[in-house]
CSV table of C-alpha atoms in Angstrom, one decimal:
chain,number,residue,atom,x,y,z
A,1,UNK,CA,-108.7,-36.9,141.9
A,2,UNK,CA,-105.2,-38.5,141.3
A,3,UNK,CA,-106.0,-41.2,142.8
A,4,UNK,CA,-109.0,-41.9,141.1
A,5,UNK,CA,-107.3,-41.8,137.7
A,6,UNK,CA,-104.8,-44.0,138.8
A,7,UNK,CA,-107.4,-46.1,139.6
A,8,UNK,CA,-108.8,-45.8,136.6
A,9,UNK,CA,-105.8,-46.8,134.5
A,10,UNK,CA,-105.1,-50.0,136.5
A,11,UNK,CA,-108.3,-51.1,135.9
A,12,UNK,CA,-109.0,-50.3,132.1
A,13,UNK,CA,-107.1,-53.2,130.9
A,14,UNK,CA,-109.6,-55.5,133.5
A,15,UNK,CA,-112.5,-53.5,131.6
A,16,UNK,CA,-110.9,-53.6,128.0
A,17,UNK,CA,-110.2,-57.6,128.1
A,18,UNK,CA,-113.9,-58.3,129.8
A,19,UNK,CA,-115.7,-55.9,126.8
A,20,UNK,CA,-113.9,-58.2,124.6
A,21,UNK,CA,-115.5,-61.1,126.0
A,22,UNK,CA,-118.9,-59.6,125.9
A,23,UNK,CA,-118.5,-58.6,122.3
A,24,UNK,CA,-117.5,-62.0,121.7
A,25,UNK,CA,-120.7,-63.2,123.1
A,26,UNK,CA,-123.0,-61.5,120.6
A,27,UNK,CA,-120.9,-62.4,118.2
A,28,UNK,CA,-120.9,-66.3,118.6
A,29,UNK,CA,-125.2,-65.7,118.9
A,30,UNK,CA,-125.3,-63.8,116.0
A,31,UNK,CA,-123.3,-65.7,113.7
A,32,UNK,CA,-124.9,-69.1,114.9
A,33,UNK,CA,-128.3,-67.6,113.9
A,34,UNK,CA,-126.5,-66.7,110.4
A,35,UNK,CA,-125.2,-69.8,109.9
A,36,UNK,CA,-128.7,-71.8,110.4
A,37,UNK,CA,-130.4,-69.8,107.8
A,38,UNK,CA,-127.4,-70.7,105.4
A,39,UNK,CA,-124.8,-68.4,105.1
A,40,UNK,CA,-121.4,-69.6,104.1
A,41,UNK,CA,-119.0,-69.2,106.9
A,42,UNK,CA,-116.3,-68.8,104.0
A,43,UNK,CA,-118.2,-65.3,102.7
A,44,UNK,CA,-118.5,-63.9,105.8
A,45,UNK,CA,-115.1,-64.2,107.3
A,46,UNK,CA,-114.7,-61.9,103.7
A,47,UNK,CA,-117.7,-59.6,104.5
A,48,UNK,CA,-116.2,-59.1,107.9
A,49,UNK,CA,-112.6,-58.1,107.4
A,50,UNK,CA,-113.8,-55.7,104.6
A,51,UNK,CA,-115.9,-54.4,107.3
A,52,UNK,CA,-113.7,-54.2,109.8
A,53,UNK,CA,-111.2,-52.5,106.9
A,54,UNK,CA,-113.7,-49.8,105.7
A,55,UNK,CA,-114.3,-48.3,109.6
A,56,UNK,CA,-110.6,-49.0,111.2
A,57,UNK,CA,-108.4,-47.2,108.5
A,58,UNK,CA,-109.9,-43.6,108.3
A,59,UNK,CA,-109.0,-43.9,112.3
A,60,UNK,CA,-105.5,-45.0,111.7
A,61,UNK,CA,-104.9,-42.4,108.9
A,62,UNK,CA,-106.1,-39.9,111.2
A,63,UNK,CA,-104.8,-40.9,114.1
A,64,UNK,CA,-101.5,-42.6,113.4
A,65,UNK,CA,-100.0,-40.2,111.1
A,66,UNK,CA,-97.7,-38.9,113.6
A,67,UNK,CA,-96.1,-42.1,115.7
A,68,UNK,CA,-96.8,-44.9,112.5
A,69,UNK,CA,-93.4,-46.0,111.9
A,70,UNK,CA,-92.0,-46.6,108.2
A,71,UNK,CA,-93.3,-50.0,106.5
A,72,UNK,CA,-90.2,-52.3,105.8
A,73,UNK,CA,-90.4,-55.8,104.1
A,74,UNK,CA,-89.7,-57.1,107.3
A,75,UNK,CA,-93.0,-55.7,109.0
A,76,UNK,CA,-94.9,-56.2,105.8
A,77,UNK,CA,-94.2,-60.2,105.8
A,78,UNK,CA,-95.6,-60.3,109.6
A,79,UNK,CA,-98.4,-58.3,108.5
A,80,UNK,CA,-99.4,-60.3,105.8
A,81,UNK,CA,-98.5,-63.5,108.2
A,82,UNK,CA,-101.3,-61.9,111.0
A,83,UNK,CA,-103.5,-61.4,108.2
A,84,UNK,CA,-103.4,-65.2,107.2
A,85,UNK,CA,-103.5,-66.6,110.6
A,86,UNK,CA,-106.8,-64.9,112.8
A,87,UNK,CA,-108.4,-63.4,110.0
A,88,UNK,CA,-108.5,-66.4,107.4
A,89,UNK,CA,-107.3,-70.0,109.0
A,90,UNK,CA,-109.1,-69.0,112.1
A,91,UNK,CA,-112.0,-67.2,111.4
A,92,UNK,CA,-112.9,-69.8,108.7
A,93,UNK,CA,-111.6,-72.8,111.1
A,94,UNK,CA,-114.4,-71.5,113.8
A,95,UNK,CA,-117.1,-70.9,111.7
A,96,UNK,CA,-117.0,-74.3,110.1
A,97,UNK,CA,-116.1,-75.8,113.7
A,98,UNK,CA,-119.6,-73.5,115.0
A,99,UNK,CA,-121.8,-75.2,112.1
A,100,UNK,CA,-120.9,-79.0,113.6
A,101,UNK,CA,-121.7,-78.2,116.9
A,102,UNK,CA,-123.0,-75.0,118.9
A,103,UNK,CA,-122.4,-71.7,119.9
A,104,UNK,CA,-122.2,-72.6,123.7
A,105,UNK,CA,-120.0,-75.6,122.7
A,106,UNK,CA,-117.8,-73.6,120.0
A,107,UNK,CA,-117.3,-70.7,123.2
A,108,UNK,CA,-116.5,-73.4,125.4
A,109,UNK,CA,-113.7,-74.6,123.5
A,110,UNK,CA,-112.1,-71.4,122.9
A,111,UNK,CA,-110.8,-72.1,126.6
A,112,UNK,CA,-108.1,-73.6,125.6
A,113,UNK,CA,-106.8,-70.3,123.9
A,114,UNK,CA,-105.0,-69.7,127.1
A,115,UNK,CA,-102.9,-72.3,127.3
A,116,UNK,CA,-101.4,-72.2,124.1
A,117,UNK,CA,-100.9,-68.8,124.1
A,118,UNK,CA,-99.1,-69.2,127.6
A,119,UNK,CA,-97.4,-72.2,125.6
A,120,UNK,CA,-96.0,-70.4,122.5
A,121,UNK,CA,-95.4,-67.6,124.8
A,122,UNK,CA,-92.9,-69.8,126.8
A,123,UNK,CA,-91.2,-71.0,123.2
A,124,UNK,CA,-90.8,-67.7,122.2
A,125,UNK,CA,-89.7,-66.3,125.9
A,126,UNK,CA,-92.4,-64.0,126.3
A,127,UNK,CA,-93.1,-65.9,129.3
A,128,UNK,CA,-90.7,-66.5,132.7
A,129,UNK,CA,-91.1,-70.2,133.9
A,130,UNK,CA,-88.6,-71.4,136.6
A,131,UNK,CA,-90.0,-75.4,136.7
A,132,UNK,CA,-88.5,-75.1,140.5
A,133,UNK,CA,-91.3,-72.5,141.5
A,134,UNK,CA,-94.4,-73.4,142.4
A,135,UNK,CA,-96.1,-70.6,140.6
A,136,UNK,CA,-94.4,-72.5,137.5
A,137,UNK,CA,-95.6,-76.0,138.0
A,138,UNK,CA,-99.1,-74.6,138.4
A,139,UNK,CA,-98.5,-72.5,135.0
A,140,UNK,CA,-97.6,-75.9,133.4
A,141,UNK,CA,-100.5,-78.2,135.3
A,142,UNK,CA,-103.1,-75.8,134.8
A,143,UNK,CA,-102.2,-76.2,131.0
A,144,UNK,CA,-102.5,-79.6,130.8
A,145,UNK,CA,-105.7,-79.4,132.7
A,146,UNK,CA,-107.0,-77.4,130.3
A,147,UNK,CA,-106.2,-79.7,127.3
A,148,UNK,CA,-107.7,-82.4,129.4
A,149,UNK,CA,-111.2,-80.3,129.9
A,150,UNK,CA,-111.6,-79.7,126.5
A,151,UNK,CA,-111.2,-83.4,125.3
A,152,UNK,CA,-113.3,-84.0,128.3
A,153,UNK,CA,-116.1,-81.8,126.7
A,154,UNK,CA,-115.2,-83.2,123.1
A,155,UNK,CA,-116.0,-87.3,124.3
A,156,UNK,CA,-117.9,-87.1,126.8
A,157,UNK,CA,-121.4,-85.9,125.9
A,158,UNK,CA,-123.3,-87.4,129.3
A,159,UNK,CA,-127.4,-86.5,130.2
A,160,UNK,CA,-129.2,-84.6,128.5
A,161,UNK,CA,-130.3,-81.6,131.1
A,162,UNK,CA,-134.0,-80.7,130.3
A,163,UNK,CA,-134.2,-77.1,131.4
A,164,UNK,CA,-137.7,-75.4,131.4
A,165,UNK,CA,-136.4,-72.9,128.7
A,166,UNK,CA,-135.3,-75.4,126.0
A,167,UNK,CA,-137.9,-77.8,126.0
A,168,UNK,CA,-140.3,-75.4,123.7
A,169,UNK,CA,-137.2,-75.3,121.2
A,170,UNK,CA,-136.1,-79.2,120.9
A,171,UNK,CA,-138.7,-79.9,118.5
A,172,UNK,CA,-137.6,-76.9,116.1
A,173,UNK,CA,-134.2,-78.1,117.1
A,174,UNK,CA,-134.3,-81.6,115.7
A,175,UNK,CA,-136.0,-80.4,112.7
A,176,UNK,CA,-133.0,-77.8,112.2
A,177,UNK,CA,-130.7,-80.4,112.8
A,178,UNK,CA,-131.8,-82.8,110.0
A,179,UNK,CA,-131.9,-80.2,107.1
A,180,UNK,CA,-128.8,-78.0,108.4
A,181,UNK,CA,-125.7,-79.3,108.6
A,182,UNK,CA,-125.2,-82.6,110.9
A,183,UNK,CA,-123.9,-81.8,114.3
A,184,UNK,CA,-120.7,-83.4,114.6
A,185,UNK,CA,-119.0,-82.9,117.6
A,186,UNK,CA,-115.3,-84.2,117.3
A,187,UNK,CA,-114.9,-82.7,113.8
A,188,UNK,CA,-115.9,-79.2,114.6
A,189,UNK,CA,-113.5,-79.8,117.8
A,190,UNK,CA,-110.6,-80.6,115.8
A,191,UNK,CA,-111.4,-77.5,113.4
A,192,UNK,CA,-112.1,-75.2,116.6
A,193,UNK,CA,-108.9,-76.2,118.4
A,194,UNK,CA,-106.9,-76.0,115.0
A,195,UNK,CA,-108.0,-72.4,114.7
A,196,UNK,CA,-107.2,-71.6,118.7
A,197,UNK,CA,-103.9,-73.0,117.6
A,198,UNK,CA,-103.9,-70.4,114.6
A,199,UNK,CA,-105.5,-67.6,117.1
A,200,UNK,CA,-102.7,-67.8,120.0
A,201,UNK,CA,-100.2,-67.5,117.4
A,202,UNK,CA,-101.2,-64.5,115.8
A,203,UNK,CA,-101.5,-63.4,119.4
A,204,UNK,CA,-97.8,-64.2,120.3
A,205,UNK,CA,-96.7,-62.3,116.8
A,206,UNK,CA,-98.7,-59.7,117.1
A,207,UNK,CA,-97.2,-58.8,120.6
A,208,UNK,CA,-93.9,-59.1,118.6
A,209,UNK,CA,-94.8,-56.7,115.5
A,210,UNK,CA,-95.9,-54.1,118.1
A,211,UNK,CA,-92.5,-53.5,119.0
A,212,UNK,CA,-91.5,-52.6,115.7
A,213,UNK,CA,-94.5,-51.2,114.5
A,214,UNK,CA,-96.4,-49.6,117.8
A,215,UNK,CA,-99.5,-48.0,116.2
A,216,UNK,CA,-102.2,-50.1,116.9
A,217,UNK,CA,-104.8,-48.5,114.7
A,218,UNK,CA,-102.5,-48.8,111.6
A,219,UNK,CA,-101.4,-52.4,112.2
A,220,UNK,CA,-105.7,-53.0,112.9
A,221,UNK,CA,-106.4,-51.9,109.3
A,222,UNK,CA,-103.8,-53.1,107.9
A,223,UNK,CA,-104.2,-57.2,109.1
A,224,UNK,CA,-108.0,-56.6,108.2
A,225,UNK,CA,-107.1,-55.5,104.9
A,226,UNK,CA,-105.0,-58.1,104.2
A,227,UNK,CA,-107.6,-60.5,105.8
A,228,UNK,CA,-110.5,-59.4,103.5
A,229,UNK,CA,-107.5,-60.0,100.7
A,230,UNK,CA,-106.7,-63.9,101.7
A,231,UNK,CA,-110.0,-64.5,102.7
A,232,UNK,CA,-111.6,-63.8,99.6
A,233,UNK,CA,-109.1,-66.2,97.7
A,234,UNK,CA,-110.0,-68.5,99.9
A,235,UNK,CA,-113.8,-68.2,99.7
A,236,UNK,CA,-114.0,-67.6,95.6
A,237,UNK,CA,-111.8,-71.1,96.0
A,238,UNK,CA,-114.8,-72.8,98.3
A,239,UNK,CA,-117.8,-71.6,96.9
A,240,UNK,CA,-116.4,-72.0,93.4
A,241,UNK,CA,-119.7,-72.3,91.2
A,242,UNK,CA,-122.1,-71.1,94.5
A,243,UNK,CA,-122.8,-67.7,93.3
A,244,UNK,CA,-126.0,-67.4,95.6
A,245,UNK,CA,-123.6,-68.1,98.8
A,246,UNK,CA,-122.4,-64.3,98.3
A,247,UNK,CA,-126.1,-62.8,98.4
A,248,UNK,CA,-126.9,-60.8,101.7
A,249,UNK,CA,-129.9,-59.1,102.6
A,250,UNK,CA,-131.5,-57.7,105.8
A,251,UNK,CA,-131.0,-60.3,108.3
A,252,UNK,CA,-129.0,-62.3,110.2
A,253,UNK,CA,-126.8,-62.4,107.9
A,254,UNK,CA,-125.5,-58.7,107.3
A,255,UNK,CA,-125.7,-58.3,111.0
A,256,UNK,CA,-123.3,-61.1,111.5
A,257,UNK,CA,-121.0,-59.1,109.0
A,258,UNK,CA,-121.3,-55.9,110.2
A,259,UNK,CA,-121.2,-56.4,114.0
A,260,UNK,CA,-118.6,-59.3,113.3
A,261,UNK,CA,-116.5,-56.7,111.6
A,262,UNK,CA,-116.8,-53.8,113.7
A,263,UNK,CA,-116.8,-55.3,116.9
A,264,UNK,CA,-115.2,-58.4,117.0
A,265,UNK,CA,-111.8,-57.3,114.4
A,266,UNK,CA,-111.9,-53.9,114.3
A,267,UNK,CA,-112.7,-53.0,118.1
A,268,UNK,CA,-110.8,-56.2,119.5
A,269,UNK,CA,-107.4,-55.8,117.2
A,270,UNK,CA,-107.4,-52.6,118.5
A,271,UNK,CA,-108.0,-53.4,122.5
A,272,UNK,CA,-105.9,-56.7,122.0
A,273,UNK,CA,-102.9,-54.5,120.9
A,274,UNK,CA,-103.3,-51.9,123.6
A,275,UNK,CA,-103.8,-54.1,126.8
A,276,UNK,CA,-101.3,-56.4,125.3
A,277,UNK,CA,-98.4,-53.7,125.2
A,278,UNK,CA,-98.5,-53.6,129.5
A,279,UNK,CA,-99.7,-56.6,130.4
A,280,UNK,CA,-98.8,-59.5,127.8
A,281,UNK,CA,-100.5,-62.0,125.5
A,282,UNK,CA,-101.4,-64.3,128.3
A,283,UNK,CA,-103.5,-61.4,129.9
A,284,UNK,CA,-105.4,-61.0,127.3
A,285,UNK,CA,-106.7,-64.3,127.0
A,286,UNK,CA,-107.4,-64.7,130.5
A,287,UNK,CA,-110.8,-64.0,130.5
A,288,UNK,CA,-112.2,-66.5,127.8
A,289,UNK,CA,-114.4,-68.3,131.0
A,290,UNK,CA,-116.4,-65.1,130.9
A,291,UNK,CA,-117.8,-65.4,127.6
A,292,UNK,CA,-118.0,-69.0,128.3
A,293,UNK,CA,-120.7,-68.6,131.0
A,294,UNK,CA,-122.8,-66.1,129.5
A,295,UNK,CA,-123.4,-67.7,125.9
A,296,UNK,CA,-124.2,-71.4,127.5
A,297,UNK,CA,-127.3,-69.0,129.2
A,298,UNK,CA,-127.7,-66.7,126.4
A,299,UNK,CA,-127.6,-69.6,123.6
A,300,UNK,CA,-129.8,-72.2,125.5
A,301,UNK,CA,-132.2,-69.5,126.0
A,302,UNK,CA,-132.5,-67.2,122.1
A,303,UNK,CA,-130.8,-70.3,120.1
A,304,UNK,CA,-132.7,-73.6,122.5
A,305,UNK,CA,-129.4,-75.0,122.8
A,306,UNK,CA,-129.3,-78.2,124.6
A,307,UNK,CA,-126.9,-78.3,127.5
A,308,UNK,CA,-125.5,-82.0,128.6
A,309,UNK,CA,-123.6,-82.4,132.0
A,310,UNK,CA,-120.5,-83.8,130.4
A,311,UNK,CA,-119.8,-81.0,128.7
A,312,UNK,CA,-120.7,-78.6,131.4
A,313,UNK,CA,-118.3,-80.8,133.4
A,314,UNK,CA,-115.6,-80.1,130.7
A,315,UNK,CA,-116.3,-76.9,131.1
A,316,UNK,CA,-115.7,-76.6,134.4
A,317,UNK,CA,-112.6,-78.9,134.7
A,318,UNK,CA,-111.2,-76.2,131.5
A,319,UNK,CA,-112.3,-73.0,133.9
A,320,UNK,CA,-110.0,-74.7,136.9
A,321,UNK,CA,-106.7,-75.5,134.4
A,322,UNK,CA,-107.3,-71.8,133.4
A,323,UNK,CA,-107.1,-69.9,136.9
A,324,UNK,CA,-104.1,-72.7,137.7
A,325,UNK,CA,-102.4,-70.7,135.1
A,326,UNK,CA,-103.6,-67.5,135.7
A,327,UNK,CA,-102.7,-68.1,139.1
A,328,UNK,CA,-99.2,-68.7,138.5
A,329,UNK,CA,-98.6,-65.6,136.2
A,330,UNK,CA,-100.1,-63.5,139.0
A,331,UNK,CA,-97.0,-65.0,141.2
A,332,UNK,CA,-94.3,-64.3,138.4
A,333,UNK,CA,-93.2,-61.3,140.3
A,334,UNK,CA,-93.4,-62.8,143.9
A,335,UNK,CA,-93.6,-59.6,146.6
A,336,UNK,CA,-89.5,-60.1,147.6
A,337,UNK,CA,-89.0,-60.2,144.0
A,338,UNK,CA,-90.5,-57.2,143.7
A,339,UNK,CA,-88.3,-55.8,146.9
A,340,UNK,CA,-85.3,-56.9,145.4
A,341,UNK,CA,-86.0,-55.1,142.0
A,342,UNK,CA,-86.6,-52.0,144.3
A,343,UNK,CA,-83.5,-51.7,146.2
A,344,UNK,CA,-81.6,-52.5,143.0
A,345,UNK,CA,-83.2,-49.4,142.0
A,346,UNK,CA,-82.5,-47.2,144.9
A,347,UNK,CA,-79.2,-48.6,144.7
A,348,UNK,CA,-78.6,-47.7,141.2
A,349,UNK,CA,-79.7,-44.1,141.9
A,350,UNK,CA,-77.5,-43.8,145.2
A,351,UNK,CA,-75.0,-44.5,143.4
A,352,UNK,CA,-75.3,-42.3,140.6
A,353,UNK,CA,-76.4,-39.6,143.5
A,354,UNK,CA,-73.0,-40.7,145.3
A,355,UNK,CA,-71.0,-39.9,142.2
A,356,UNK,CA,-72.3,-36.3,141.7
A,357,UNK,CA,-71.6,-35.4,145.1
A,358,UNK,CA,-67.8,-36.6,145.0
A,359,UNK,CA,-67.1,-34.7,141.8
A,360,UNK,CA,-69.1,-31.8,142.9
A,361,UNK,CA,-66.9,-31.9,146.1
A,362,UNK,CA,-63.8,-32.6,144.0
A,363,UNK,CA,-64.2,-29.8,142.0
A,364,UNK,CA,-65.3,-27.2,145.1
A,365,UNK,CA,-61.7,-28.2,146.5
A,366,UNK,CA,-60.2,-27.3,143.3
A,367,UNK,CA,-61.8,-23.9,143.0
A,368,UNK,CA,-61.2,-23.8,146.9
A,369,UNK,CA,-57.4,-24.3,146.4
A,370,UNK,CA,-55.8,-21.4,144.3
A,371,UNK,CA,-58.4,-19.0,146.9
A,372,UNK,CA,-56.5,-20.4,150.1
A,373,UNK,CA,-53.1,-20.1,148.0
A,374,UNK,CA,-53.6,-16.5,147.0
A,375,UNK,CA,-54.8,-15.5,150.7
């Protein structure tokens, strides 16, 4: 039974970071189907934090009243940084960069989260890189792959790959192309890679606020909260004049809100945080292939998204940068590493053992003496 729980626990952050991914999934379908019908990117980043704000908190008063540490304007400034990097630069960044292109596409870029997380974690020395190593080099070539794939995917559009699936959608899909907005590949690149820029940071610094404020329900609530806050600013700024771009009703669009909300802040702040405190912010974007390969099918499938074999070559070269990288954090610890780190340890507690056992002795022969005297 022990052994199962210990299983257990070693795997949940493997289950925690690949749930993400999934949820990330619906989320990119979703949204895409909200933002063909018209919805302004900028009002639901708002309707989504204030979401995410109105279920997180009544956890986090609940739950956090007994280990959340006292607010200080130090933690406060971070808070209110986190709030203005994922929430509102990204959030509004991807959305805009989803509306020039497509869901699979907009997924498919997100691969290059990893490396500049693994980048700013190196800046900040969250991240061990010995550039004698070999595990190293890979960690620094499998970053510059990745760069490479996604510029790769953002020039190099190639054949068109007429799949049975999509071929009943690419009439609807030219039609929805000329009265939407125009697909524009590079500029929704540039705003998707901007905002991975802006996600990996508030990554790196929210690894760094845990330390000082570890309750990850609290610090969920509170970046949402402070999310909704910027975010509306932002959006009132954008849609100045556009009152009808803050209507919702019963479609796509509130289900983009709500499940963007719940799911995709609330649930991944909160699993983010967790799986980040053991195994680092490179971990926890480890996995972005995942969500890669299953919106490409899901998309081309619900959405008729048209797949083209330079981008899925992108793609692929992006997948092969990342495990480079992943590859070389898996051999940061190498096994005599590890051996050494364990005979310090025994060493440490021999010596401490040693040290007992000489006073302990020392102080038998004292007692001993004045009983040998007095005999």
């Amino acid at each position: 039974m022990g052994s199962l729980a210990e299983q257990l626990n070693q795997a949940s952050p493997f289950l925690g970071v690949i749930l993400l991914q999934f949820g990330f999934v619906g989320m990119s379908i979703i949204t895409k189907s909200a933002l063909n019908i018209g919805m302004s990117q900028h009002v639901l980043v708002v309707y989504r934090n204030i979401v995410a704000t109105i279920v997180i908190a009544p956890f986090a008063i609940i739950f956090d009243r007994k280990v959340r540490p006292r607010m200080t304007f130090s933690i406060f400034i971070k808070i209110a940084l986190l709030g203005l990097l994922e929430p509102t630069i990204d959030q509004n960044l991807y959305y805009t960069g989803m509306k020039y292109t497509t869901a699979t596409f907009t997924v498919s870029m997100n691969n290059i989260l990893p490396a500049f997380a693994f980048l700013m974690a190196w800046i900040c020395r969250l991240e061990k890189v010995n550039i004698r190593k070999l595990h190293s080099q890979a960690k620094i070539s499998g970053t510059i792959v990745t760069v490479g794939g996604a510029m790769l995917m953002t020039l190099v559009k190639g054949p068109m790959l007429n799949l049975p699936w999509t071929k009943e959608h690419n009439s609807h899909h030219q039609e929805s192309t000329t009265s939407a907005t125009k697909h524009d590949p590079i500029k929704g690149a540039l705003m998707i890679t901007i905002g991975c820029f802006c996600w990996s940071g508030f990554i790196i610094l929210q690894a760094i606020t845990l330390r000082s404020y570890p309750a990850e329900l609290s610090l969920t609530a509170l970046i949402c909260f402070m999310g909704a806050i910027q975010g509306t600013v932002l959006a009132v700024a954008m849609e100045w004049g556009n009152a009808s771009a803050w209507a919702i009703n019963l479609d796509y669009k509130l289900l983009a809100a709500v499940y963007g909300g719940l799911v995709c802040s609330g649930v991944t702040y909160y699993i983010q945080g967790a799986v980040m405190k053991n195994r680092g912010p490179v971990f926890v974007t480890a996995f972005s292939p995942l969500a890669m390969v299953v919106v490409a099918i899901m998309g081309s499938f619900l959405l008729g998204e048209i797949l083209y074999l330079g981008r899925i070559i992108g793609a692929i070269v992006i997948v092969f940068g990342l495990y480079l990288v992943l590859w070389g954090k898996s051999k940061d610890q190498t096994p005599s590493e590890g051996k050494e780190a364990m005979i310090d340890k025994q060493i440490d507690t021999t010596s401490s053992d040693q040290e007992f056992v000489t006073i302990d002795v020392t102080t038998h022969k004292e007692l001993d003496r004045p009983m040998e005297g007095s005999t």
